[in-house]
mmCIF file of N, CA, C and O in Angstrom:
data_model
loop_
_atom_site.group_PDB
_atom_site.id
_atom_site.type_symbol
_atom_site.label_atom_id
_atom_site.label_comp_id
_atom_site.label_asym_id
_atom_site.label_seq_id
_atom_site.Cartn_x
_atom_site.Cartn_y
_atom_site.Cartn_z
ATOM 1 N N THR A 1442 -6.121 -47.895 8.608
ATOM 2 C CA THR A 1442 -6.477 -46.648 9.282
ATOM 3 C C THR A 1442 -5.357 -45.631 9.098
ATOM 4 O O THR A 1442 -4.185 -45.934 9.295
ATOM 5 N N ARG A 1443 -5.740 -44.422 8.766
ATOM 6 C CA ARG A 1443 -4.768 -43.346 8.590
ATOM 7 C C ARG A 1443 -4.697 -42.485 9.827
ATOM 8 O O ARG A 1443 -5.711 -42.214 10.479
ATOM 9 N N LEU A 1444 -3.485 -42.072 10.141
ATOM 10 C CA LEU A 1444 -3.303 -41.165 11.263
ATOM 11 C C LEU A 1444 -2.997 -39.773 10.724
ATOM 12 O O LEU A 1444 -2.019 -39.580 10.001
ATOM 13 N N TYR A 1445 -3.836 -38.818 11.056
ATOM 14 C CA TYR A 1445 -3.630 -37.445 10.624
ATOM 15 C C TYR A 1445 -3.043 -36.642 11.773
ATOM 16 O O TYR A 1445 -3.525 -36.695 12.896
ATOM 17 N N LYS A 1446 -1.991 -35.896 11.460
ATOM 18 C CA LYS A 1446 -1.373 -35.051 12.461
ATOM 19 C C LYS A 1446 -1.978 -33.657 12.394
ATOM 20 O O LYS A 1446 -2.329 -33.169 11.328
ATOM 21 N N MET A 1447 -2.049 -33.038 13.563
ATOM 22 C CA MET A 1447 -2.545 -31.674 13.604
ATOM 23 C C MET A 1447 -1.472 -30.732 13.075
ATOM 24 O O MET A 1447 -0.302 -30.875 13.396
ATOM 25 N N VAL A 1448 -1.883 -29.770 12.281
ATOM 26 C CA VAL A 1448 -0.948 -28.822 11.694
ATOM 27 C C VAL A 1448 -0.553 -27.796 12.749
ATOM 28 O O VAL A 1448 -1.392 -27.339 13.519
ATOM 29 N N ARG A 1449 0.724 -27.457 12.755
ATOM 30 C CA ARG A 1449 1.220 -26.473 13.714
ATOM 31 C C ARG A 1449 0.933 -25.082 13.177
ATOM 32 O O ARG A 1449 1.365 -24.730 12.077
ATOM 33 N N SER A 1450 0.210 -24.292 13.952
ATOM 34 C CA SER A 1450 -0.159 -22.961 13.481
ATOM 35 C C SER A 1450 1.058 -22.044 13.498
ATOM 36 O O SER A 1450 1.909 -22.132 14.372
ATOM 37 N N GLY A 1451 1.120 -21.146 12.530
ATOM 38 C CA GLY A 1451 2.229 -20.208 12.442
ATOM 39 C C GLY A 1451 1.703 -18.797 12.386
ATOM 40 O O GLY A 1451 1.786 -18.145 11.353
ATOM 41 N N GLY A 1452 1.131 -18.345 13.472
ATOM 42 C CA GLY A 1452 0.542 -17.011 13.517
ATOM 43 C C GLY A 1452 1.579 -15.911 13.516
ATOM 44 O O GLY A 1452 2.784 -16.144 13.453
ATOM 45 N N LEU A 1453 1.088 -14.688 13.624
ATOM 46 C CA LEU A 1453 1.942 -13.507 13.551
ATOM 47 C C LEU A 1453 2.942 -13.461 14.693
ATOM 48 O O LEU A 1453 4.071 -13.021 14.519
ATOM 49 N N ARG A 1454 2.542 -13.911 15.888
ATOM 50 C CA ARG A 1454 3.431 -13.854 17.049
ATOM 51 C C ARG A 1454 3.838 -15.247 17.521
ATOM 52 O O ARG A 1454 4.132 -15.448 18.700
ATOM 53 N N SER A 1455 3.892 -16.213 16.615
ATOM 54 C CA SER A 1455 4.275 -17.563 17.008
ATOM 55 C C SER A 1455 5.763 -17.628 17.324
ATOM 56 O O SER A 1455 6.563 -16.899 16.732
ATOM 57 N N ASN A 1456 6.139 -18.469 18.259
ATOM 58 C CA ASN A 1456 7.525 -18.675 18.703
ATOM 59 C C ASN A 1456 8.150 -17.405 19.281
ATOM 60 O O ASN A 1456 9.334 -17.158 19.088
ATOM 61 N N THR A 1457 7.377 -16.599 19.969
ATOM 62 C CA THR A 1457 7.906 -15.365 20.549
ATOM 63 C C THR A 1457 7.759 -15.368 22.071
ATOM 64 O O THR A 1457 7.648 -14.307 22.682
ATOM 65 N N ARG A 1458 7.755 -16.534 22.680
ATOM 66 C CA ARG A 1458 7.550 -16.630 24.129
ATOM 67 C C ARG A 1458 8.605 -15.845 24.898
ATOM 68 O O ARG A 1458 8.291 -15.134 25.855
ATOM 69 N N HIS A 1459 9.866 -15.952 24.516
ATOM 70 C CA HIS A 1459 10.937 -15.242 25.211
ATOM 71 C C HIS A 1459 11.333 -13.968 24.469
ATOM 72 O O HIS A 1459 11.877 -13.044 25.067
ATOM 73 N N LEU A 1460 11.095 -13.928 23.161
ATOM 74 C CA LEU A 1460 11.467 -12.767 22.357
ATOM 75 C C LEU A 1460 10.665 -11.538 22.762
ATOM 76 O O LEU A 1460 11.218 -10.454 22.944
ATOM 77 N N PHE A 1461 9.357 -11.697 22.947
ATOM 78 C CA PHE A 1461 8.477 -10.588 23.309
ATOM 79 C C PHE A 1461 8.108 -10.657 24.782
ATOM 80 O O PHE A 1461 6.945 -10.509 25.158
ATOM 81 N N SER A 1462 9.076 -10.891 25.662
ATOM 82 C CA SER A 1462 8.803 -10.877 27.094
ATOM 83 C C SER A 1462 9.823 -9.971 27.771
ATOM 84 O O SER A 1462 10.996 -9.971 27.416
ATOM 85 N N LYS A 1463 9.337 -9.192 28.725
ATOM 86 C CA LYS A 1463 10.239 -8.291 29.438
ATOM 87 C C LYS A 1463 10.964 -9.068 30.526
ATOM 88 O O LYS A 1463 10.426 -10.010 31.100
ATOM 89 N N SER A 1464 12.186 -8.665 30.810
ATOM 90 C CA SER A 1464 12.979 -9.360 31.813
ATOM 91 C C SER A 1464 12.488 -9.025 33.217
ATOM 92 O O SER A 1464 11.647 -8.144 33.417
ATOM 93 N N PHE A 1465 13.038 -9.685 34.182
ATOM 94 C CA PHE A 1465 12.639 -9.552 35.574
ATOM 95 C C PHE A 1465 12.837 -8.119 36.066
ATOM 96 O O PHE A 1465 13.890 -7.528 35.848
ATOM 97 N N ARG A 1466 11.830 -7.554 36.694
ATOM 98 C CA ARG A 1466 11.795 -6.192 37.233
ATOM 99 C C ARG A 1466 11.937 -5.106 36.168
ATOM 100 O O ARG A 1466 12.340 -3.992 36.459
ATOM 101 N N LYS A 1467 11.618 -5.431 34.934
ATOM 102 C CA LYS A 1467 11.655 -4.431 33.871
ATOM 103 C C LYS A 1467 10.263 -4.135 33.323
ATOM 104 O O LYS A 1467 10.118 -3.337 32.401
ATOM 105 N N SER A 1468 9.231 -4.791 33.870
ATOM 106 C CA SER A 1468 7.880 -4.583 33.372
ATOM 107 C C SER A 1468 7.307 -3.289 33.930
ATOM 108 O O SER A 1468 7.876 -2.676 34.824
ATOM 109 N N GLY A 1469 6.199 -2.877 33.376
ATOM 110 C CA GLY A 1469 5.557 -1.648 33.814
ATOM 111 C C GLY A 1469 5.345 -0.702 32.652
ATOM 112 O O GLY A 1469 5.605 -1.032 31.494
ATOM 113 N N PRO A 1470 4.870 0.510 32.951
ATOM 114 C CA PRO A 1470 4.592 1.468 31.878
ATOM 115 C C PRO A 1470 5.859 1.985 31.211
ATOM 116 O O PRO A 1470 6.953 1.914 31.770
ATOM 117 N N VAL A 1471 5.678 2.537 30.029
ATOM 118 C CA VAL A 1471 6.801 3.070 29.268
ATOM 119 C C VAL A 1471 7.200 4.420 29.848
ATOM 120 O O VAL A 1471 6.356 5.230 30.229
ATOM 121 N N HIS A 1472 8.496 4.675 29.913
ATOM 122 C CA HIS A 1472 8.986 5.953 30.417
ATOM 123 C C HIS A 1472 8.690 7.051 29.405
ATOM 124 O O HIS A 1472 8.702 6.821 28.196
ATOM 125 N N LEU A 1473 8.449 8.243 29.906
ATOM 126 C CA LEU A 1473 8.135 9.362 29.032
ATOM 127 C C LEU A 1473 9.319 9.767 28.156
ATOM 128 O O LEU A 1473 9.144 10.354 27.094
ATOM 129 N N SER A 1474 10.531 9.446 28.580
ATOM 130 C CA SER A 1474 11.711 9.829 27.806
ATOM 131 C C SER A 1474 11.741 9.146 26.436
ATOM 132 O O SER A 1474 12.371 9.657 25.506
ATOM 133 N N THR A 1475 11.060 8.008 26.304
ATOM 134 C CA THR A 1475 11.035 7.336 25.001
ATOM 135 C C THR A 1475 10.255 8.156 23.982
ATOM 136 O O THR A 1475 10.547 8.103 22.796
ATOM 137 N N TYR A 1476 9.270 8.926 24.438
ATOM 138 C CA TYR A 1476 8.463 9.736 23.528
ATOM 139 C C TYR A 1476 9.109 11.083 23.226
ATOM 140 O O TYR A 1476 8.717 11.756 22.285
ATOM 141 N N LEU A 1477 10.070 11.488 24.033
ATOM 142 C CA LEU A 1477 10.682 12.801 23.868
ATOM 143 C C LEU A 1477 11.889 12.793 22.937
ATOM 144 O O LEU A 1477 12.429 13.849 22.633
ATOM 145 N N VAL A 1478 12.325 11.620 22.500
ATOM 146 C CA VAL A 1478 13.470 11.531 21.594
ATOM 147 C C VAL A 1478 13.023 11.966 20.201
ATOM 148 O O VAL A 1478 11.975 11.529 19.707
ATOM 149 N N THR A 1479 13.804 12.842 19.575
ATOM 150 C CA THR A 1479 13.481 13.283 18.217
ATOM 151 C C THR A 1479 14.309 12.485 17.216
ATOM 152 O O THR A 1479 15.521 12.351 17.369
ATOM 153 N N TYR A 1480 13.632 11.953 16.221
ATOM 154 C CA TYR A 1480 14.291 11.187 15.167
ATOM 155 C C TYR A 1480 14.248 11.995 13.878
ATOM 156 O O TYR A 1480 13.236 12.614 13.548
ATOM 157 N N LYS A 1481 15.363 11.989 13.152
ATOM 158 C CA LYS A 1481 15.454 12.710 11.888
ATOM 159 C C LYS A 1481 15.728 11.718 10.771
ATOM 160 O O LYS A 1481 16.243 10.617 11.008
ATOM 161 N N VAL A 1482 15.398 12.101 9.567
ATOM 162 C CA VAL A 1482 15.639 11.248 8.395
ATOM 163 C C VAL A 1482 17.135 11.027 8.247
ATOM 164 O O VAL A 1482 17.929 11.970 8.313
ATOM 165 N N GLY A 1483 17.524 9.778 8.102
ATOM 166 C CA GLY A 1483 18.933 9.427 7.970
ATOM 167 C C GLY A 1483 19.539 8.870 9.237
ATOM 168 O O GLY A 1483 20.667 8.385 9.214
ATOM 169 N N ASP A 1484 18.811 8.943 10.365
ATOM 170 C CA ASP A 1484 19.320 8.393 11.627
ATOM 171 C C ASP A 1484 19.341 6.871 11.576
ATOM 172 O O ASP A 1484 18.461 6.243 10.983
ATOM 173 N N TYR A 1485 20.344 6.284 12.225
ATOM 174 C CA TYR A 1485 20.396 4.831 12.389
ATOM 175 C C TYR A 1485 19.659 4.474 13.671
ATOM 176 O O TYR A 1485 19.925 5.055 14.728
ATOM 177 N N VAL A 1486 18.726 3.544 13.585
ATOM 178 C CA VAL A 1486 17.947 3.139 14.754
ATOM 179 C C VAL A 1486 17.917 1.616 14.856
ATOM 180 O O VAL A 1486 18.010 0.911 13.857
ATOM 181 N N ASP A 1487 17.796 1.144 16.095
ATOM 182 C CA ASP A 1487 17.626 -0.282 16.360
ATOM 183 C C ASP A 1487 16.157 -0.549 16.629
ATOM 184 O O ASP A 1487 15.529 0.159 17.415
ATOM 185 N N ILE A 1488 15.627 -1.588 15.997
ATOM 186 C CA ILE A 1488 14.236 -1.969 16.212
ATOM 187 C C ILE A 1488 14.199 -2.998 17.327
ATOM 188 O O ILE A 1488 14.760 -4.092 17.194
ATOM 189 N N LYS A 1489 13.575 -2.621 18.443
ATOM 190 C CA LYS A 1489 13.437 -3.529 19.569
ATOM 191 C C LYS A 1489 12.005 -3.418 20.059
ATOM 192 O O LYS A 1489 11.609 -2.406 20.644
ATOM 193 N N ALA A 1490 11.206 -4.434 19.788
ATOM 194 C CA ALA A 1490 9.781 -4.394 20.107
ATOM 195 C C ALA A 1490 9.552 -4.357 21.617
ATOM 196 O O ALA A 1490 10.152 -5.125 22.358
ATOM 197 N N ASP A 1491 8.697 -3.443 22.045
ATOM 198 C CA ASP A 1491 8.306 -3.362 23.447
ATOM 199 C C ASP A 1491 7.026 -4.182 23.620
ATOM 200 O O ASP A 1491 5.980 -3.806 23.085
ATOM 201 N N PRO A 1492 7.081 -5.297 24.341
ATOM 202 C CA PRO A 1492 5.924 -6.186 24.404
ATOM 203 C C PRO A 1492 4.726 -5.606 25.140
ATOM 204 O O PRO A 1492 3.607 -6.090 24.983
ATOM 205 N N SER A 1493 4.916 -4.551 25.931
ATOM 206 C CA SER A 1493 3.789 -3.990 26.667
ATOM 207 C C SER A 1493 2.906 -3.117 25.782
ATOM 208 O O SER A 1493 1.792 -2.777 26.169
ATOM 209 N N ILE A 1494 3.376 -2.743 24.602
ATOM 210 C CA ILE A 1494 2.584 -1.945 23.674
ATOM 211 C C ILE A 1494 2.418 -2.737 22.391
ATOM 212 O O ILE A 1494 3.379 -3.039 21.698
ATOM 213 N N HIS A 1495 1.166 -3.099 22.078
ATOM 214 C CA HIS A 1495 0.901 -3.945 20.927
ATOM 215 C C HIS A 1495 0.723 -3.141 19.655
ATOM 216 O O HIS A 1495 0.930 -3.644 18.560
ATOM 217 N N LYS A 1496 0.334 -1.882 19.803
ATOM 218 C CA LYS A 1496 0.059 -1.053 18.634
ATOM 219 C C LYS A 1496 1.370 -0.666 17.949
ATOM 220 O O LYS A 1496 2.322 -0.268 18.603
ATOM 221 N N GLY A 1497 1.415 -0.791 16.646
ATOM 222 C CA GLY A 1497 2.594 -0.398 15.890
ATOM 223 C C GLY A 1497 3.796 -1.283 16.103
ATOM 224 O O GLY A 1497 4.929 -0.883 15.838
ATOM 225 N N MET A 1498 3.565 -2.502 16.590
ATOM 226 C CA MET A 1498 4.679 -3.418 16.850
ATOM 227 C C MET A 1498 5.165 -4.045 15.550
ATOM 228 O O MET A 1498 4.363 -4.474 14.724
ATOM 229 N N PRO A 1499 6.476 -4.091 15.345
ATOM 230 C CA PRO A 1499 6.989 -4.711 14.114
ATOM 231 C C PRO A 1499 6.895 -6.232 14.175
ATOM 232 O O PRO A 1499 6.713 -6.815 15.244
ATOM 233 N N HIS A 1500 7.040 -6.874 13.027
ATOM 234 C CA HIS A 1500 7.049 -8.333 12.969
ATOM 235 C C HIS A 1500 8.276 -8.866 13.700
ATOM 236 O O HIS A 1500 9.298 -8.176 13.805
ATOM 237 N N LYS A 1501 8.175 -10.079 14.173
ATOM 238 C CA LYS A 1501 9.266 -10.665 14.970
ATOM 239 C C LYS A 1501 10.583 -10.740 14.206
ATOM 240 O O LYS A 1501 11.656 -10.718 14.803
ATOM 241 N N PHE A 1502 10.526 -10.777 12.882
ATOM 242 C CA PHE A 1502 11.757 -10.832 12.087
ATOM 243 C C PHE A 1502 12.610 -9.585 12.290
ATOM 244 O O PHE A 1502 13.831 -9.657 12.338
ATOM 245 N N TYR A 1503 11.962 -8.437 12.424
ATOM 246 C CA TYR A 1503 12.681 -7.168 12.504
ATOM 247 C C TYR A 1503 13.178 -6.857 13.906
ATOM 248 O O TYR A 1503 13.887 -5.874 14.098
ATOM 249 N N HIS A 1504 12.836 -7.658 14.894
ATOM 250 C CA HIS A 1504 13.278 -7.440 16.276
ATOM 251 C C HIS A 1504 14.798 -7.611 16.355
ATOM 252 O O HIS A 1504 15.340 -8.656 16.016
ATOM 253 N N GLY A 1505 15.498 -6.551 16.781
ATOM 254 C CA GLY A 1505 16.949 -6.592 16.896
ATOM 255 C C GLY A 1505 17.691 -6.116 15.665
ATOM 256 O O GLY A 1505 18.917 -6.095 15.656
ATOM 257 N N LYS A 1506 16.966 -5.739 14.612
ATOM 258 C CA LYS A 1506 17.601 -5.282 13.383
ATOM 259 C C LYS A 1506 17.869 -3.778 13.454
ATOM 260 O O LYS A 1506 17.205 -3.040 14.171
ATOM 261 N N THR A 1507 18.849 -3.336 12.688
ATOM 262 C CA THR A 1507 19.210 -1.928 12.605
ATOM 263 C C THR A 1507 18.844 -1.400 11.226
ATOM 264 O O THR A 1507 19.067 -2.070 10.224
ATOM 265 N N GLY A 1508 18.272 -0.201 11.204
ATOM 266 C CA GLY A 1508 17.875 0.388 9.937
ATOM 267 C C GLY A 1508 18.058 1.888 9.936
ATOM 268 O O GLY A 1508 18.488 2.484 10.921
ATOM 269 N N ILE A 1509 17.709 2.500 8.812
ATOM 270 C CA ILE A 1509 17.845 3.934 8.629
ATOM 271 C C ILE A 1509 16.452 4.552 8.537
ATOM 272 O O ILE A 1509 15.582 4.039 7.827
ATOM 273 N N VAL A 1510 16.249 5.660 9.250
ATOM 274 C CA VAL A 1510 14.963 6.349 9.230
ATOM 275 C C VAL A 1510 14.792 7.036 7.878
ATOM 276 O O VAL A 1510 15.650 7.794 7.438
ATOM 277 N N TRP A 1511 13.667 6.761 7.212
ATOM 278 C CA TRP A 1511 13.375 7.389 5.933
ATOM 279 C C TRP A 1511 12.121 8.242 5.984
ATOM 280 O O TRP A 1511 11.846 9.028 5.064
ATOM 281 N N ASN A 1512 11.330 8.127 7.061
ATOM 282 C CA ASN A 1512 10.098 8.903 7.191
ATOM 283 C C ASN A 1512 9.803 9.112 8.664
ATOM 284 O O ASN A 1512 10.021 8.213 9.475
ATOM 285 N N VAL A 1513 9.318 10.288 9.009
ATOM 286 C CA VAL A 1513 8.962 10.595 10.395
ATOM 287 C C VAL A 1513 7.524 11.087 10.407
ATOM 288 O O VAL A 1513 7.168 12.027 9.697
ATOM 289 N N THR A 1514 6.680 10.444 11.225
ATOM 290 C CA THR A 1514 5.289 10.840 11.420
ATOM 291 C C THR A 1514 5.117 11.204 12.890
ATOM 292 O O THR A 1514 6.029 10.980 13.689
ATOM 293 N N PRO A 1515 3.976 11.759 13.277
ATOM 294 C CA PRO A 1515 3.815 12.180 14.679
ATOM 295 C C PRO A 1515 4.035 11.076 15.711
ATOM 296 O O PRO A 1515 4.582 11.333 16.785
ATOM 297 N N ARG A 1516 3.610 9.848 15.429
ATOM 298 C CA ARG A 1516 3.734 8.781 16.418
ATOM 299 C C ARG A 1516 4.667 7.657 16.011
ATOM 300 O O ARG A 1516 4.918 6.750 16.806
ATOM 301 N N ALA A 1517 5.133 7.671 14.786
ATOM 302 C CA ALA A 1517 5.938 6.552 14.296
ATOM 303 C C ALA A 1517 7.065 7.052 13.406
ATOM 304 O O ALA A 1517 7.102 8.226 13.043
ATOM 305 N N VAL A 1518 7.967 6.145 13.094
ATOM 306 C CA VAL A 1518 9.040 6.433 12.153
ATOM 307 C C VAL A 1518 9.076 5.327 11.104
ATOM 308 O O VAL A 1518 8.791 4.172 11.396
ATOM 309 N N GLY A 1519 9.417 5.709 9.885
ATOM 310 C CA GLY A 1519 9.618 4.737 8.823
ATOM 311 C C GLY A 1519 11.070 4.317 8.817
ATOM 312 O O GLY A 1519 11.960 5.159 8.796
ATOM 313 N N VAL A 1520 11.303 3.013 8.869
ATOM 314 C CA VAL A 1520 12.670 2.489 8.941
ATOM 315 C C VAL A 1520 12.910 1.594 7.734
ATOM 316 O O VAL A 1520 12.076 0.757 7.387
ATOM 317 N N GLU A 1521 14.069 1.784 7.112
ATOM 318 C CA GLU A 1521 14.469 0.942 5.981
ATOM 319 C C GLU A 1521 15.456 -0.098 6.473
ATOM 320 O O GLU A 1521 16.511 0.244 6.994
ATOM 321 N N VAL A 1522 15.096 -1.373 6.319
ATOM 322 C CA VAL A 1522 15.892 -2.484 6.844
ATOM 323 C C VAL A 1522 16.237 -3.424 5.695
ATOM 324 O O VAL A 1522 15.432 -3.621 4.780
ATOM 325 N N ASN A 1523 17.430 -3.996 5.738
ATOM 326 C CA ASN A 1523 17.818 -5.005 4.759
ATOM 327 C C ASN A 1523 17.324 -6.367 5.215
ATOM 328 O O ASN A 1523 17.480 -6.740 6.374
ATOM 329 N N LYS A 1524 16.720 -7.118 4.278
ATOM 330 C CA LYS A 1524 16.222 -8.456 4.590
ATOM 331 C C LYS A 1524 16.793 -9.435 3.576
ATOM 332 O O LYS A 1524 16.702 -9.209 2.367
ATOM 333 N N LEU A 1525 17.400 -10.504 4.076
ATOM 334 C CA LEU A 1525 17.985 -11.523 3.220
ATOM 335 C C LEU A 1525 16.894 -12.492 2.782
ATOM 336 O O LEU A 1525 16.326 -13.210 3.605
ATOM 337 N N VAL A 1526 16.590 -12.492 1.488
ATOM 338 C CA VAL A 1526 15.588 -13.391 0.932
ATOM 339 C C VAL A 1526 16.279 -14.221 -0.134
ATOM 340 O O VAL A 1526 16.656 -13.702 -1.183
ATOM 341 N N GLY A 1527 16.467 -15.494 0.159
ATOM 342 C CA GLY A 1527 17.201 -16.352 -0.763
ATOM 343 C C GLY A 1527 18.665 -15.944 -0.776
ATOM 344 O O GLY A 1527 19.361 -16.045 0.222
ATOM 345 N N ASN A 1528 19.128 -15.443 -1.921
ATOM 346 C CA ASN A 1528 20.525 -15.018 -2.025
ATOM 347 C C ASN A 1528 20.643 -13.529 -2.311
ATOM 348 O O ASN A 1528 21.679 -13.051 -2.735
ATOM 349 N N ARG A 1529 19.570 -12.771 -2.078
ATOM 350 C CA ARG A 1529 19.608 -11.338 -2.355
ATOM 351 C C ARG A 1529 19.139 -10.533 -1.146
ATOM 352 O O ARG A 1529 18.389 -11.033 -0.315
ATOM 353 N N LEU A 1530 19.605 -9.293 -1.061
ATOM 354 C CA LEU A 1530 19.206 -8.384 0.006
ATOM 355 C C LEU A 1530 18.116 -7.456 -0.507
ATOM 356 O O LEU A 1530 18.318 -6.738 -1.482
ATOM 357 N N LEU A 1531 16.964 -7.501 0.154
ATOM 358 C CA LEU A 1531 15.873 -6.605 -0.201
ATOM 359 C C LEU A 1531 15.807 -5.473 0.807
ATOM 360 O O LEU A 1531 15.986 -5.703 2.011
ATOM 361 N N LYS A 1532 15.554 -4.261 0.336
ATOM 362 C CA LYS A 1532 15.375 -3.130 1.238
ATOM 363 C C LYS A 1532 13.902 -3.055 1.591
ATOM 364 O O LYS A 1532 13.061 -2.761 0.738
ATOM 365 N N LYS A 1533 13.585 -3.314 2.850
ATOM 366 C CA LYS A 1533 12.201 -3.295 3.314
ATOM 367 C C LYS A 1533 11.954 -1.996 4.047
ATOM 368 O O LYS A 1533 12.743 -1.581 4.902
ATOM 369 N N ARG A 1534 10.849 -1.341 3.749
ATOM 370 C CA ARG A 1534 10.481 -0.098 4.412
ATOM 371 C C ARG A 1534 9.266 -0.369 5.288
ATOM 372 O O ARG A 1534 8.190 -0.712 4.772
ATOM 373 N N ILE A 1535 9.458 -0.224 6.596
ATOM 374 C CA ILE A 1535 8.366 -0.493 7.535
ATOM 375 C C ILE A 1535 8.167 0.721 8.429
ATOM 376 O O ILE A 1535 9.098 1.479 8.692
ATOM 377 N N HIS A 1536 6.942 0.896 8.882
ATOM 378 C CA HIS A 1536 6.636 1.941 9.854
ATOM 379 C C HIS A 1536 6.516 1.294 11.225
ATOM 380 O O HIS A 1536 5.804 0.306 11.397
ATOM 381 N N VAL A 1537 7.239 1.860 12.182
ATOM 382 C CA VAL A 1537 7.279 1.325 13.536
ATOM 383 C C VAL A 1537 6.987 2.465 14.497
ATOM 384 O O VAL A 1537 7.506 3.579 14.314
ATOM 385 N N ARG A 1538 6.200 2.194 15.509
ATOM 386 C CA ARG A 1538 5.924 3.233 16.503
ATOM 387 C C ARG A 1538 7.170 3.529 17.319
ATOM 388 O O ARG A 1538 8.061 2.682 17.458
ATOM 389 N N ILE A 1539 7.195 4.748 17.883
ATOM 390 C CA ILE A 1539 8.368 5.246 18.614
ATOM 391 C C ILE A 1539 8.775 4.314 19.759
ATOM 392 O O ILE A 1539 9.959 4.162 20.054
ATOM 393 N N GLU A 1540 7.811 3.663 20.395
ATOM 394 C CA GLU A 1540 8.114 2.820 21.551
ATOM 395 C C GLU A 1540 8.969 1.621 21.187
ATOM 396 O O GLU A 1540 9.657 1.059 22.053
ATOM 397 N N HIS A 1541 8.938 1.201 19.944
ATOM 398 C CA HIS A 1541 9.655 0.008 19.503
ATOM 399 C C HIS A 1541 10.988 0.332 18.833
ATOM 400 O O HIS A 1541 11.578 -0.530 18.185
ATOM 401 N N VAL A 1542 11.440 1.578 18.975
ATOM 402 C CA VAL A 1542 12.684 2.018 18.319
ATOM 403 C C VAL A 1542 13.621 2.561 19.366
ATOM 404 O O VAL A 1542 13.211 3.208 20.326
ATOM 405 N N GLN A 1543 14.924 2.275 19.221
ATOM 406 C CA GLN A 1543 15.919 2.784 20.160
ATOM 407 C C GLN A 1543 17.060 3.439 19.402
ATOM 408 O O GLN A 1543 17.395 3.025 18.321
#
């Protein structure tokens, strides 16, 4: 008799139980000041996903990374981030909504 093990799923938000959770007494709606910040091309920004807003959320890999703004749209910014793949650094260009950028 063969024993088959169930495969562990690796979805888009897998292993993010604590990564995408707000701390104690920090939950609630987003402050309006986050939308009033103006970003310009060339600015350094930190990508920090806000778990209360699912739209425009970056992948868990980019959470906590710092990048340079290369594009600005009405609701989002394009951020260029370095990603280590094997032994080389790739420049990844991702669009992230304003709520997930600091």
